[in-house]
Amino acid sequence: MERIIGIDLGTTNSCVAIVEGGVPKVISNKGGYKTTPSVVAITESSRRLVGQMAKRQAITNARHTVFASKRLIGRKWSSPEVRHCLETSPYEIIQGPHEDVRIKLRDKEYSLPEISSIILQEMKLIAQEYLGEEPLKAVVTVPAYFNDAQRNATKDAGRIAGLDIVRIINEPTAAALAYGFGKDLDVTVAIYDLGGGTFDISILEIHDGVFDVLSTAGDTFLGGEDFDARIIEHLAYEFAREHRVDLRRDEMALQRLRDAAEKAKIELSNMTETEISLPFIFTRDSGEALHLQTTLTRAKFEELVIDLVQRTTKICQATLQESGLEIGDIDDVILVGGMTRMPRIQEAVREHFGKAPSKNVHPDEAVALGAAVQGAALSEGANDVVLLDVTPHSLGIMVHGGGFEVLIESNSTIPTSHSHIFTTVRDNQTSVKIVVFQGESSKAMENEMLGEFVLSGLRSAPAGVVEVEVTFEISADGIVSVQAKDLETGKEQSITVTATSGLTEEEIKNMIEENQDYLVELKKGEQVEARRATIRKTIREIEKLIGQAESGDAGSTDILDQLRTNATKAVEEARQSLEQIDMAKLVATEESLQRALQSFKAMAQRT
Ligand code: AMP
């Protein structure tokens, strides 16, 4: 039975879990932490750093350190969210070849799926070290409100990382799986999930082992990052007022502000005020050093972010309405995501739902645990976890006049499909173009365009005669696919899909190859380093022996002198070849050093 791991690929932190002996469990990373920062950096020597290592060097390498990349994945270059990131990000965001977004790090342009693949690979490695074998399959979670492009981009990230994402599930749904696992529940729950970059709310019924999502909604651009940004703005504004300097224009100062803002926010969850101290944050041309020293109270922080908190409760209200339930029907409210540790959020949830939120799930681990539960169910083909999720957005097409005709309503249970008959509108029309969108606006262009589908090779006939049946499908992953059939002949129609963002198949293949080359080089580099370390150790051993022989009173014999000379020569040669990267040469060096060491040792013992 193949093991399927569960990965929570978060905006701020990621987490990996498995089911072992029937119990879901989070796997700690090498540092002993259960979550790993979703941060990727490229060093001056083109090495990739991930997680804590990348986060630690962010201040000194701000331009080449990527955090919160999940806010950009699957987005179009022209989207307001990308504009927003362009203004606030210390790393360089550039336009990709398909209306998509790329990040320039050192001399390479990375697509967002590539950045995510580096994080996924790290999570895979954490699991591999624990399991003792390479996991090849995973269930990966995404915000419930992710659209088709964002889900597809996440799948691409898996492929680049050499990980088959067998199922994508929604984060709040995963948290519900962790909550209900192994319990015989009959409840209706609301999952309020506020993480580093996104907000989701889902209403579920859990009964007889069935997890039935009634409705879901969210905002893929509302999370801890926005709370931090408010503190950054506040600090930068106060600083500018006092010193007439905009700290946000200085990469290093901005990164320090960012770290300090997040730290202050977290501290304010436990304290009513916190000190923010950033000495030498800026140096004027005159050489004068400026320091930032201030106090932030919880009350001030809450004032800065109250509209963000209210945005979440408004979405909660809309979701509840969609589900057809009343507040009183909710038996339990479950908080997920690091931001739900903020007291004001907990209060807002309590006020909104009229009850204290449950403390039954771990806010940082529940999502990965739920993914692992789903992974185990899929690998066993077991039926004990039945998940009925919904699609967060309506799916439809553009009709005459730019209107939006909905084919699959939001909150429909997935997988689902809908067929629609298209006819030609002109005589002898041989192709029909269908533009597919996701969203809730009645104007097509105000929704997210997924792609254009061209049905070609239609029979020449008067207008309205040729009928083509097009079936739109949404898979259990929430991913859209389209098939078309000529109704008269029953023939499947060819469809050309023009993706409006995302990667082409060829690009993905190149990225997979590049990634593999990088890993091979990395492995080689590690092996070379290991060899060098043993050579250095042997050199130290020989030098110690030579020193002992010289200071000892064993006297000197011709043979011992000769061996000492040989050993000294071997050491000199080894020192010179230490810079080699040719493995064969390093192995030869080590062997000759070993020979010199052994014969010298044997003789030294005899005399
Ligand atoms: P997640 O995406 O669930 O890992 O959540 C990460 C977000 O939660 C980040 O924005 C963190 O700064 C935030 N966070 C973590 N711990 C706390 C805390 N104790 N109080 C407030 N926010 C927190």
mmCIF file of C-alpha atoms and ligand atoms in Angstrom, residues 12-13 195-196 224 262 265-266 269 337-339 341, ligand 1:
data_model
loop_
_atom_site.group_PDB
_atom_site.id
_atom_site.type_symbol
_atom_site.label_atom_id
_atom_site.label_comp_id
_atom_site.label_asym_id
_atom_site.label_seq_id
_atom_site.Cartn_x
_atom_site.Cartn_y
_atom_site.Cartn_z
ATOM 1 C CA THR A 12 3.435 31.723 6.171
ATOM 2 C CA ASN A 13 4.133 28.202 7.386
ATOM 3 C CA GLY A 195 -3.980 32.161 8.222
ATOM 4 C CA GLY A 196 -1.039 34.176 7.009
ATOM 5 C CA GLY A 224 -1.909 37.816 8.870
ATOM 6 C CA GLU A 262 4.885 40.278 13.078
ATOM 7 C CA LYS A 265 1.452 41.314 16.615
ATOM 8 C CA ILE A 266 2.181 37.895 18.119
ATOM 9 C CA SER A 269 -1.901 38.177 21.678
ATOM 10 C CA GLY A 337 -4.814 29.358 11.349
ATOM 11 C CA GLY A 338 -2.217 31.210 13.367
ATOM 12 C CA MET A 339 -4.121 34.513 13.291
ATOM 13 C CA ARG A 341 -4.749 33.343 18.392
HETATM 14 P P1 AMP B 1 -0.795 30.068 9.323
HETATM 15 O O1 AMP B 1 -0.898 30.459 7.881
HETATM 16 O O2 AMP B 1 -1.959 29.350 9.854
HETATM 17 O O3 AMP B 1 0.521 29.427 9.680
HETATM 18 O O4 AMP B 1 -0.839 31.457 10.145
HETATM 19 C C1 AMP B 1 0.240 32.291 10.128
HETATM 20 C C2 AMP B 1 -0.189 33.650 10.596
HETATM 21 O O5 AMP B 1 -0.577 33.605 11.955
HETATM 22 C C3 AMP B 1 0.963 34.627 10.503
HETATM 23 O O6 AMP B 1 0.507 35.853 9.997
HETATM 24 C C4 AMP B 1 1.405 34.745 11.931
HETATM 25 O O7 AMP B 1 2.029 35.983 12.186
HETATM 26 C C5 AMP B 1 0.101 34.613 12.660
HETATM 27 N N1 AMP B 1 0.266 34.215 14.064
HETATM 28 C C6 AMP B 1 0.937 33.156 14.551
HETATM 29 N N2 AMP B 1 0.882 33.125 15.892
HETATM 30 C C7 AMP B 1 0.147 34.202 16.275
HETATM 31 C C8 AMP B 1 -0.272 34.738 17.547
HETATM 32 N N3 AMP B 1 0.070 34.158 18.695
HETATM 33 N N4 AMP B 1 -1.020 35.858 17.534
HETATM 34 C C9 AMP B 1 -1.371 36.464 16.379
HETATM 35 N N5 AMP B 1 -1.005 36.008 15.167
HETATM 36 C C10 AMP B 1 -0.257 34.897 15.115
#
